[in-house]
PDB file of C-alpha atoms in Angstrom:
ATOM      1  CA  UNK A   1       5.002 113.806-139.764  1.00  0.00           C
ATOM      2  CA  UNK A   2       5.999 110.797-141.846  1.00  0.00           C
ATOM      3  CA  UNK A   3       9.219 109.246-140.557  1.00  0.00           C
ATOM      4  CA  UNK A   4      11.680 108.739-143.412  1.00  0.00           C
ATOM      5  CA  UNK A   5      13.060 105.204-143.851  1.00  0.00           C
ATOM      6  CA  UNK A   6      16.238 107.038-144.869  1.00  0.00           C
ATOM      7  CA  UNK A   7      16.913 110.757-144.733  1.00  0.00           C
ATOM      8  CA  UNK A   8      16.325 112.037-148.293  1.00  0.00           C
ATOM      9  CA  UNK A   9      19.314 112.658-150.541  1.00  0.00           C
ATOM     10  CA  UNK A  10      17.438 113.828-153.645  1.00  0.00           C
ATOM     11  CA  UNK A  11      14.355 115.795-154.681  1.00  0.00           C
ATOM     12  CA  UNK A  12      12.745 112.511-155.744  1.00  0.00           C
ATOM     13  CA  UNK A  13      13.169 111.051-152.254  1.00  0.00           C
ATOM     14  CA  UNK A  14      11.771 114.259-150.759  1.00  0.00           C
ATOM     15  CA  UNK A  15       8.756 114.002-153.051  1.00  0.00           C
ATOM     16  CA  UNK A  16       8.100 110.407-151.971  1.00  0.00           C
ATOM     17  CA  UNK A  17       7.810 111.681-148.389  1.00  0.00           C
ATOM     18  CA  UNK A  18       5.532 114.536-149.415  1.00  0.00           C
ATOM     19  CA  UNK A  19       8.165 117.128-148.557  1.00  0.00           C
ATOM     20  CA  UNK A  20       8.592 120.183-150.734  1.00  0.00           C
ATOM     21  CA  UNK A  21      11.290 121.777-148.569  1.00  0.00           C
ATOM     22  CA  UNK A  22      13.788 120.844-145.875  1.00  0.00           C
ATOM     23  CA  UNK A  23      14.361 122.585-142.555  1.00  0.00           C
ATOM     24  CA  UNK A  24      17.964 121.401-142.271  1.00  0.00           C
ATOM     25  CA  UNK A  25      20.438 120.046-144.796  1.00  0.00           C
ATOM     26  CA  UNK A  26      23.381 118.055-143.465  1.00  0.00           C
ATOM     27  CA  UNK A  27      26.517 118.166-145.613  1.00  0.00           C
ATOM     28  CA  UNK A  28      28.925 115.367-144.715  1.00  0.00           C
ATOM     29  CA  UNK A  29      32.246 114.086-146.010  1.00  0.00           C
ATOM     30  CA  UNK A  30      31.233 110.462-145.329  1.00  0.00           C
ATOM     31  CA  UNK A  31      28.994 108.146-147.292  1.00  0.00           C
ATOM     32  CA  UNK A  32      25.521 108.231-145.723  1.00  0.00           C
ATOM     33  CA  UNK A  33      25.076 105.225-143.458  1.00  0.00           C
ATOM     34  CA  UNK A  34      21.909 105.322-141.322  1.00  0.00           C
ATOM     35  CA  UNK A  35      23.560 103.944-138.210  1.00  0.00           C
ATOM     36  CA  UNK A  36      24.319 105.453-134.774  1.00  0.00           C
ATOM     37  CA  UNK A  37      28.067 105.078-135.305  1.00  0.00           C
ATOM     38  CA  UNK A  38      27.814 107.965-137.801  1.00  0.00           C
ATOM     39  CA  UNK A  39      27.361 111.438-136.333  1.00  0.00           C
ATOM     40  CA  UNK A  40      25.463 112.840-139.316  1.00  0.00           C
ATOM     41  CA  UNK A  41      22.859 110.069-139.044  1.00  0.00           C
ATOM     42  CA  UNK A  42      22.452 110.627-135.288  1.00  0.00           C
ATOM     43  CA  UNK A  43      21.985 114.389-135.622  1.00  0.00           C
ATOM     44  CA  UNK A  44      19.612 113.945-138.556  1.00  0.00           C
ATOM     45  CA  UNK A  45      17.429 111.488-136.633  1.00  0.00           C
ATOM     46  CA  UNK A  46      17.483 113.630-133.473  1.00  0.00           C
ATOM     47  CA  UNK A  47      16.179 116.605-135.461  1.00  0.00           C
ATOM     48  CA  UNK A  48      13.643 114.451-137.297  1.00  0.00           C
ATOM     49  CA  UNK A  49      12.365 113.250-133.929  1.00  0.00           C
ATOM     50  CA  UNK A  50      11.828 116.906-132.990  1.00  0.00           C
ATOM     51  CA  UNK A  51       9.543 117.318-136.007  1.00  0.00           C
ATOM     52  CA  UNK A  52      12.014 118.882-138.438  1.00  0.00           C
ATOM     53  CA  UNK A  53      12.535 117.827-142.046  1.00  0.00           C
ATOM     54  CA  UNK A  54      16.156 116.856-142.618  1.00  0.00           C
ATOM     55  CA  UNK A  55      18.041 115.884-145.769  1.00  0.00           C
ATOM     56  CA  UNK A  56      21.615 114.768-146.438  1.00  0.00           C
ATOM     57  CA  UNK A  57      24.139 115.785-149.072  1.00  0.00           C
ATOM     58  CA  UNK A  58      26.801 113.114-148.832  1.00  0.00           C
ATOM     59  CA  UNK A  59      30.315 113.608-150.228  1.00  0.00           C
ATOM     60  CA  UNK A  60      29.325 116.399-152.642  1.00  0.00           C
ATOM     61  CA  UNK A  61      31.690 117.400-155.436  1.00  0.00           C
ATOM     62  CA  UNK A  62      33.146 120.520-153.811  1.00  0.00           C
ATOM     63  CA  UNK A  63      34.325 121.772-157.208  1.00  0.00           C
ATOM     64  CA  UNK A  64      30.728 122.051-158.494  1.00  0.00           C
ATOM     65  CA  UNK A  65      28.329 124.456-156.767  1.00  0.00           C
ATOM     66  CA  UNK A  66      25.369 122.545-158.237  1.00  0.00           C
ATOM     67  CA  UNK A  67      26.121 119.650-155.890  1.00  0.00           C
ATOM     68  CA  UNK A  68      25.171 121.908-152.969  1.00  0.00           C
ATOM     69  CA  UNK A  69      21.884 122.936-154.574  1.00  0.00           C
ATOM     70  CA  UNK A  70      20.578 119.417-155.158  1.00  0.00           C
ATOM     71  CA  UNK A  71      18.095 119.586-152.242  1.00  0.00           C
ATOM     72  CA  UNK A  72      17.240 123.268-152.568  1.00  0.00           C
ATOM     73  CA  UNK A  73      17.599 125.938-149.892  1.00  0.00           C
ATOM     74  CA  UNK A  74      17.302 124.819-146.246  1.00  0.00           C
ATOM     75  CA  UNK A  75      14.604 126.715-144.364  1.00  0.00           C
ATOM     76  CA  UNK A  76      16.529 126.983-141.082  1.00  0.00           C
ATOM     77  CA  UNK A  77      20.220 126.107-141.468  1.00  0.00           C
ATOM     78  CA  UNK A  78      23.051 124.202-143.087  1.00  0.00           C
ATOM     79  CA  UNK A  79      24.704 121.585-140.855  1.00  0.00           C
ATOM     80  CA  UNK A  80      28.271 120.836-141.946  1.00  0.00           C
ATOM     81  CA  UNK A  81      30.654 118.071-140.875  1.00  0.00           C
ATOM     82  CA  UNK A  82      33.808 116.610-142.394  1.00  0.00           C
ATOM     83  CA  UNK A  83      32.567 113.193-141.223  1.00  0.00           C
ATOM     84  CA  UNK A  84      33.527 110.608-138.640  1.00  0.00           C
ATOM     85  CA  UNK A  85      37.219 111.201-139.231  1.00  0.00           C
ATOM     86  CA  UNK A  86      39.285 114.363-139.519  1.00  0.00           C
ATOM     87  CA  UNK A  87      39.680 114.917-143.258  1.00  0.00           C
ATOM     88  CA  UNK A  88      43.443 115.444-143.038  1.00  0.00           C
ATOM     89  CA  UNK A  89      43.912 112.213-141.071  1.00  0.00           C
ATOM     90  CA  UNK A  90      41.619 110.579-143.606  1.00  0.00           C
ATOM     91  CA  UNK A  91      43.815 111.751-146.488  1.00  0.00           C
ATOM     92  CA  UNK A  92      47.375 111.482-145.136  1.00  0.00           C
ATOM     93  CA  UNK A  93      49.559 109.234-142.996  1.00  0.00           C
ATOM     94  CA  UNK A  94      51.570 110.594-140.058  1.00  0.00           C
ATOM     95  CA  UNK A  95      54.487 111.039-142.474  1.00  0.00           C
ATOM     96  CA  UNK A  96      52.229 113.182-144.700  1.00  0.00           C
ATOM     97  CA  UNK A  97      51.983 110.532-147.431  1.00  0.00           C
ATOM     98  CA  UNK A  98      48.603 110.300-149.254  1.00  0.00           C
ATOM     99  CA  UNK A  99      46.454 107.337-148.247  1.00  0.00           C
ATOM    100  CA  UNK A 100      45.203 105.040-151.011  1.00  0.00           C
ATOM    101  CA  UNK A 101      41.872 104.204-149.381  1.00  0.00           C
ATOM    102  CA  UNK A 102      39.037 105.990-147.585  1.00  0.00           C
ATOM    103  CA  UNK A 103      37.210 103.637-145.215  1.00  0.00           C
ATOM    104  CA  UNK A 104      34.162 105.926-145.099  1.00  0.00           C
ATOM    105  CA  UNK A 105      33.624 106.109-148.877  1.00  0.00           C
ATOM    106  CA  UNK A 106      31.898 103.578-151.161  1.00  0.00           C
ATOM    107  CA  UNK A 107      34.335 100.832-152.116  1.00  0.00           C
ATOM    108  CA  UNK A 108      37.071 102.523-150.084  1.00  0.00           C
ATOM    109  CA  UNK A 109      37.556 105.043-152.871  1.00  0.00           C
ATOM    110  CA  UNK A 110      39.860 107.930-151.954  1.00  0.00           C
ATOM    111  CA  UNK A 111      39.539 111.557-153.049  1.00  0.00           C
ATOM    112  CA  UNK A 112      35.799 112.076-152.529  1.00  0.00           C
ATOM    113  CA  UNK A 113      36.291 114.862-149.981  1.00  0.00           C
ATOM    114  CA  UNK A 114      38.602 117.900-149.902  1.00  0.00           C
ATOM    115  CA  UNK A 115      41.354 118.706-147.416  1.00  0.00           C
ATOM    116  CA  UNK A 116      39.886 120.487-144.363  1.00  0.00           C
ATOM    117  CA  UNK A 117      36.443 119.547-145.609  1.00  0.00           C
ATOM    118  CA  UNK A 118      34.622 121.568-142.940  1.00  0.00           C
ATOM    119  CA  UNK A 119      36.054 124.826-144.293  1.00  0.00           C
ATOM    120  CA  UNK A 120      35.458 123.981-147.943  1.00  0.00           C
ATOM    121  CA  UNK A 121      31.898 122.731-147.451  1.00  0.00           C
ATOM    122  CA  UNK A 122      30.977 125.783-145.350  1.00  0.00           C
ATOM    123  CA  UNK A 123      32.179 128.157-148.043  1.00  0.00           C
ATOM    124  CA  UNK A 124      30.335 126.215-150.734  1.00  0.00           C
ATOM    125  CA  UNK A 125      27.096 126.261-148.723  1.00  0.00           C
ATOM    126  CA  UNK A 126      27.351 130.039-148.475  1.00  0.00           C
ATOM    127  CA  UNK A 127      27.901 130.294-152.206  1.00  0.00           C
ATOM    128  CA  UNK A 128      24.919 128.063-152.949  1.00  0.00           C
ATOM    129  CA  UNK A 129      22.445 129.835-150.618  1.00  0.00           C
ATOM    130  CA  UNK A 130      23.922 132.576-148.484  1.00  0.00           C
ATOM    131  CA  UNK A 131      20.910 133.341-146.256  1.00  0.00           C
ATOM    132  CA  UNK A 132      20.640 130.212-144.040  1.00  0.00           C
ATOM    133  CA  UNK A 133      22.996 130.074-141.053  1.00  0.00           C
ATOM    134  CA  UNK A 134      25.889 127.624-141.271  1.00  0.00           C
ATOM    135  CA  UNK A 135      26.444 125.398-138.227  1.00  0.00           C
ATOM    136  CA  UNK A 136      29.630 123.316-138.229  1.00  0.00           C
ATOM    137  CA  UNK A 137      30.397 120.289-136.067  1.00  0.00           C
ATOM    138  CA  UNK A 138      32.024 116.869-135.972  1.00  0.00           C
ATOM    139  CA  UNK A 139      35.478 115.852-134.777  1.00  0.00           C
ATOM    140  CA  UNK A 140      37.316 118.092-137.249  1.00  0.00           C
ATOM    141  CA  UNK A 141      35.575 121.249-136.023  1.00  0.00           C
ATOM    142  CA  UNK A 142      35.454 120.196-132.353  1.00  0.00           C
ATOM    143  CA  UNK A 143      39.223 119.738-132.060  1.00  0.00           C
ATOM    144  CA  UNK A 144      39.881 123.049-133.815  1.00  0.00           C
ATOM    145  CA  UNK A 145      37.452 125.324-132.020  1.00  0.00           C
ATOM    146  CA  UNK A 146      40.247 127.437-130.501  1.00  0.00           C
ATOM    147  CA  UNK A 147      43.443 128.749-132.064  1.00  0.00           C
ATOM    148  CA  UNK A 148      45.359 125.520-132.527  1.00  0.00           C
ATOM    149  CA  UNK A 149      48.533 123.880-133.746  1.00  0.00           C
ATOM    150  CA  UNK A 150      48.152 122.321-137.194  1.00  0.00           C
ATOM    151  CA  UNK A 151      50.483 119.379-137.780  1.00  0.00           C
ATOM    152  CA  UNK A 152      50.040 119.422-141.561  1.00  0.00           C
ATOM    153  CA  UNK A 153      51.082 123.067-141.954  1.00  0.00           C
ATOM    154  CA  UNK A 154      53.364 123.037-138.893  1.00  0.00           C
ATOM    155  CA  UNK A 155      51.804 126.325-137.863  1.00  0.00           C
ATOM    156  CA  UNK A 156      49.247 127.888-135.529  1.00  0.00           C
ATOM    157  CA  UNK A 157      45.880 128.340-137.215  1.00  0.00           C
ATOM    158  CA  UNK A 158      42.845 130.323-136.153  1.00  0.00           C
ATOM    159  CA  UNK A 159      39.641 128.758-134.864  1.00  0.00           C
ATOM    160  CA  UNK A 160      37.804 126.801-137.572  1.00  0.00           C
ATOM    161  CA  UNK A 161      34.711 128.868-136.779  1.00  0.00           C
ATOM    162  CA  UNK A 162      36.566 132.001-137.862  1.00  0.00           C
ATOM    163  CA  UNK A 163      38.126 130.473-140.974  1.00  0.00           C
ATOM    164  CA  UNK A 164      34.872 128.786-142.053  1.00  0.00           C
ATOM    165  CA  UNK A 165      32.966 132.070-141.611  1.00  0.00           C
ATOM    166  CA  UNK A 166      30.218 129.942-140.058  1.00  0.00           C
ATOM    167  CA  UNK A 167      27.641 131.153-137.535  1.00  0.00           C
ATOM    168  CA  UNK A 168      27.976 128.452-134.869  1.00  0.00           C
ATOM    169  CA  UNK A 169      30.425 125.678-134.043  1.00  0.00           C
ATOM    170  CA  UNK A 170      28.918 122.775-132.083  1.00  0.00           C
ATOM    171  CA  UNK A 171      31.458 120.552-130.334  1.00  0.00           C
ATOM    172  CA  UNK A 172      31.427 117.195-128.616  1.00  0.00           C
ATOM    173  CA  UNK A 173      28.316 115.013-128.501  1.00  0.00           C
ATOM    174  CA  UNK A 174      25.891 117.609-129.808  1.00  0.00           C
ATOM    175  CA  UNK A 175      22.435 116.026-129.507  1.00  0.00           C
ATOM    176  CA  UNK A 176      21.268 118.438-126.788  1.00  0.00           C
ATOM    177  CA  UNK A 177      22.945 121.489-128.306  1.00  0.00           C
ATOM    178  CA  UNK A 178      21.495 120.898-131.773  1.00  0.00           C
ATOM    179  CA  UNK A 179      17.981 120.492-130.371  1.00  0.00           C
ATOM    180  CA  UNK A 180      18.248 123.822-128.562  1.00  0.00           C
ATOM    181  CA  UNK A 181      19.689 125.517-131.631  1.00  0.00           C
ATOM    182  CA  UNK A 182      16.929 124.091-133.831  1.00  0.00           C
ATOM    183  CA  UNK A 183      14.217 125.340-131.491  1.00  0.00           C
ATOM    184  CA  UNK A 184      15.832 128.779-131.316  1.00  0.00           C
ATOM    185  CA  UNK A 185      16.140 128.976-135.107  1.00  0.00           C
ATOM    186  CA  UNK A 186      12.546 127.850-135.591  1.00  0.00           C
ATOM    187  CA  UNK A 187      11.238 130.351-133.053  1.00  0.00           C
ATOM    188  CA  UNK A 188      13.094 133.242-134.671  1.00  0.00           C
ATOM    189  CA  UNK A 189      11.955 132.144-138.131  1.00  0.00           C
ATOM    190  CA  UNK A 190       8.303 132.007-137.098  1.00  0.00           C
ATOM    191  CA  UNK A 191       8.113 135.142-134.951  1.00  0.00           C
ATOM    192  CA  UNK A 192       8.780 138.852-135.211  1.00  0.00           C
ATOM    193  CA  UNK A 193      12.405 139.389-134.194  1.00  0.00           C
ATOM    194  CA  UNK A 194      12.823 142.046-131.500  1.00  0.00           C
ATOM    195  CA  UNK A 195      15.687 144.519-131.403  1.00  0.00           C
ATOM    196  CA  UNK A 196      17.252 142.485-128.597  1.00  0.00           C
ATOM    197  CA  UNK A 197      17.089 139.277-130.649  1.00  0.00           C
ATOM    198  CA  UNK A 198      18.905 140.974-133.505  1.00  0.00           C
ATOM    199  CA  UNK A 199      22.024 141.489-131.420  1.00  0.00           C
ATOM    200  CA  UNK A 200      21.980 138.100-129.650  1.00  0.00           C
ATOM    201  CA  UNK A 201      23.785 135.320-131.524  1.00  0.00           C
ATOM    202  CA  UNK A 202      21.764 132.172-132.180  1.00  0.00           C
ATOM    203  CA  UNK A 203      23.917 130.144-129.785  1.00  0.00           C
ATOM    204  CA  UNK A 204      24.014 132.654-126.921  1.00  0.00           C
ATOM    205  CA  UNK A 205      23.411 130.734-123.669  1.00  0.00           C
ATOM    206  CA  UNK A 206      23.459 127.272-125.273  1.00  0.00           C
ATOM    207  CA  UNK A 207      26.125 124.958-123.853  1.00  0.00           C
ATOM    208  CA  UNK A 208      28.491 123.128-126.176  1.00  0.00           C
ATOM    209  CA  UNK A 209      28.547 125.926-128.751  1.00  0.00           C
ATOM    210  CA  UNK A 210      31.017 128.495-130.015  1.00  0.00           C
ATOM    211  CA  UNK A 211      30.125 131.767-131.680  1.00  0.00           C
ATOM    212  CA  UNK A 212      31.717 135.107-132.536  1.00  0.00           C
ATOM    213  CA  UNK A 213      31.165 138.545-130.995  1.00  0.00           C
ATOM    214  CA  UNK A 214      32.511 141.927-132.020  1.00  0.00           C
ATOM    215  CA  UNK A 215      32.727 142.919-128.346  1.00  0.00           C
ATOM    216  CA  UNK A 216      32.250 141.273-124.944  1.00  0.00           C
ATOM    217  CA  UNK A 217      29.452 143.602-123.811  1.00  0.00           C
ATOM    218  CA  UNK A 218      26.878 140.757-123.900  1.00  0.00           C
ATOM    219  CA  UNK A 219      28.853 138.722-121.360  1.00  0.00           C
ATOM    220  CA  UNK A 220      28.815 139.396-117.631  1.00  0.00           C
ATOM    221  CA  UNK A 221      32.168 140.130-116.053  1.00  0.00           C
ATOM    222  CA  UNK A 222      33.261 137.198-113.919  1.00  0.00           C
ATOM    223  CA  UNK A 223      31.328 134.663-116.012  1.00  0.00           C
ATOM    224  CA  UNK A 224      34.125 134.154-118.517  1.00  0.00           C
ATOM    225  CA  UNK A 225      37.872 133.639-118.727  1.00  0.00           C
ATOM    226  CA  UNK A 226      39.955 135.331-121.401  1.00  0.00           C
ATOM    227  CA  UNK A 227      42.469 133.055-123.094  1.00  0.00           C
ATOM    228  CA  UNK A 228      45.703 134.319-124.621  1.00  0.00           C
ATOM    229  CA  UNK A 229      44.749 135.717-128.025  1.00  0.00           C
ATOM    230  CA  UNK A 230      45.417 134.116-131.388  1.00  0.00           C
ATOM    231  CA  UNK A 231      48.329 136.506-131.951  1.00  0.00           C
ATOM    232  CA  UNK A 232      49.793 135.686-128.536  1.00  0.00           C
ATOM    233  CA  UNK A 233      49.655 131.907-129.005  1.00  0.00           C
ATOM    234  CA  UNK A 234      51.013 132.369-132.526  1.00  0.00           C
ATOM    235  CA  UNK A 235      54.102 134.148-131.224  1.00  0.00           C
ATOM    236  CA  UNK A 236      54.683 132.485-127.840  1.00  0.00           C
ATOM    237  CA  UNK A 237      54.917 128.784-126.978  1.00  0.00           C
ATOM    238  CA  UNK A 238      54.403 129.678-123.319  1.00  0.00           C
ATOM    239  CA  UNK A 239      51.126 131.468-124.131  1.00  0.00           C
ATOM    240  CA  UNK A 240      50.048 128.523-126.285  1.00  0.00           C
ATOM    241  CA  UNK A 241      50.681 126.117-123.402  1.00  0.00           C
ATOM    242  CA  UNK A 242      48.859 128.415-120.955  1.00  0.00           C
ATOM    243  CA  UNK A 243      45.834 128.634-123.269  1.00  0.00           C
ATOM    244  CA  UNK A 244      45.760 124.849-123.674  1.00  0.00           C
ATOM    245  CA  UNK A 245      45.913 124.342-119.906  1.00  0.00           C
ATOM    246  CA  UNK A 246      42.976 126.695-119.331  1.00  0.00           C
ATOM    247  CA  UNK A 247      40.956 125.069-122.130  1.00  0.00           C
ATOM    248  CA  UNK A 248      41.485 121.645-120.597  1.00  0.00           C
ATOM    249  CA  UNK A 249      40.717 122.791-117.049  1.00  0.00           C
ATOM    250  CA  UNK A 250      37.459 124.548-117.977  1.00  0.00           C
ATOM    251  CA  UNK A 251      35.935 121.655-119.936  1.00  0.00           C
ATOM    252  CA  UNK A 252      34.023 120.528-116.837  1.00  0.00           C
ATOM    253  CA  UNK A 253      30.330 120.908-117.869  1.00  0.00           C
ATOM    254  CA  UNK A 254      29.239 121.817-114.325  1.00  0.00           C
ATOM    255  CA  UNK A 255      31.993 124.111-113.078  1.00  0.00           C
ATOM    256  CA  UNK A 256      33.742 125.275-116.256  1.00  0.00           C
ATOM    257  CA  UNK A 257      33.396 128.912-117.251  1.00  0.00           C
ATOM    258  CA  UNK A 258      32.825 130.451-120.666  1.00  0.00           C
ATOM    259  CA  UNK A 259      36.103 130.932-122.529  1.00  0.00           C
ATOM    260  CA  UNK A 260      36.800 133.799-124.897  1.00  0.00           C
ATOM    261  CA  UNK A 261      39.745 134.281-127.240  1.00  0.00           C
ATOM    262  CA  UNK A 262      40.541 137.343-129.322  1.00  0.00           C
ATOM    263  CA  UNK A 263      41.002 136.730-133.029  1.00  0.00           C
ATOM    264  CA  UNK A 264      42.120 139.958-134.684  1.00  0.00           C
ATOM    265  CA  UNK A 265      39.096 142.286-134.436  1.00  0.00           C
ATOM    266  CA  UNK A 266      36.561 139.808-133.002  1.00  0.00           C
ATOM    267  CA  UNK A 267      36.089 137.405-130.110  1.00  0.00           C
ATOM    268  CA  UNK A 268      35.611 133.663-130.173  1.00  0.00           C
ATOM    269  CA  UNK A 269      33.194 132.689-127.368  1.00  0.00           C
TER     270      UNK A 269
END
C-alpha cells in the first residue's frame, strides 16, 4: 500500500493516494502535525504501518455535522481524541478564566474546539455515521475513565466512556492496544460473526481498554475487583478515596487485576 506523505484530510488527498475509502478516521481537537509528539499522528502512522487506510479530521466545526462527513464513512471505526491537552485545561486557567490563546491551533487561535471535546466529537461522529464503532482516547479520556472529580463543575462525573456513549476507551500509550483493536475489528468485518462474537465486546481481553457490560457474567470470579460504584463515590468522600486507592494500586500492567465499576444499570470494565 502507498505510504501517505501526510495522512489525508480531504477527499482530494484520498484520491491522490488512490484511496476511495478509509478504514479509520481520527477526529482530533489539535491541528494536524505529523510528528511523534502528537498522539493522533502516532496512532495514525501505527495503523498505517499495519496496512490500514487512515484519515484525519482536525479541529472540525462541532456545530456543523457536515464537518464530520468530509472524509465519508470509516469502514472500521472512528478514533476520537480531544488532542494533546485536556480541552478544559486548554480553554481555562486554574481560576476558570478563559485563555486567549490555544498553542495547538494555527496561529494560536482560541475557540477551535469545544469544552470536553471528546464527548462532543463522539456524539457528532454518531450523528454523522452511526454504524462504525467509536473508540475514544487521549489524555482527556484516559484521566476520566472512571467516575471522577471534575474541577470545572466541582462535582463527581461518570466515566467519559459512559457519557460519550462510545464503544471503547483506550488509555495510556495506546500503540499496542489500538493494533489489537484494529485487527479484531478487521477480522469481524471480514468474517461471519458467530453467536459468541456477538456478545463479546470488541475490547474484551485487550489490555489498556475500557468497555461496558450489562452484567459481569463474561468475567471470571476472582479475576476482577469491584470498585465503589458511581453512586457511592458521588455520595461518599471515603468511598471516592477508596476507589482512587484501588485504581492506583491496580495500574501495575503485570500484577494488576481488571477493575469494574457500576454506573447505574451497567458496568464499566
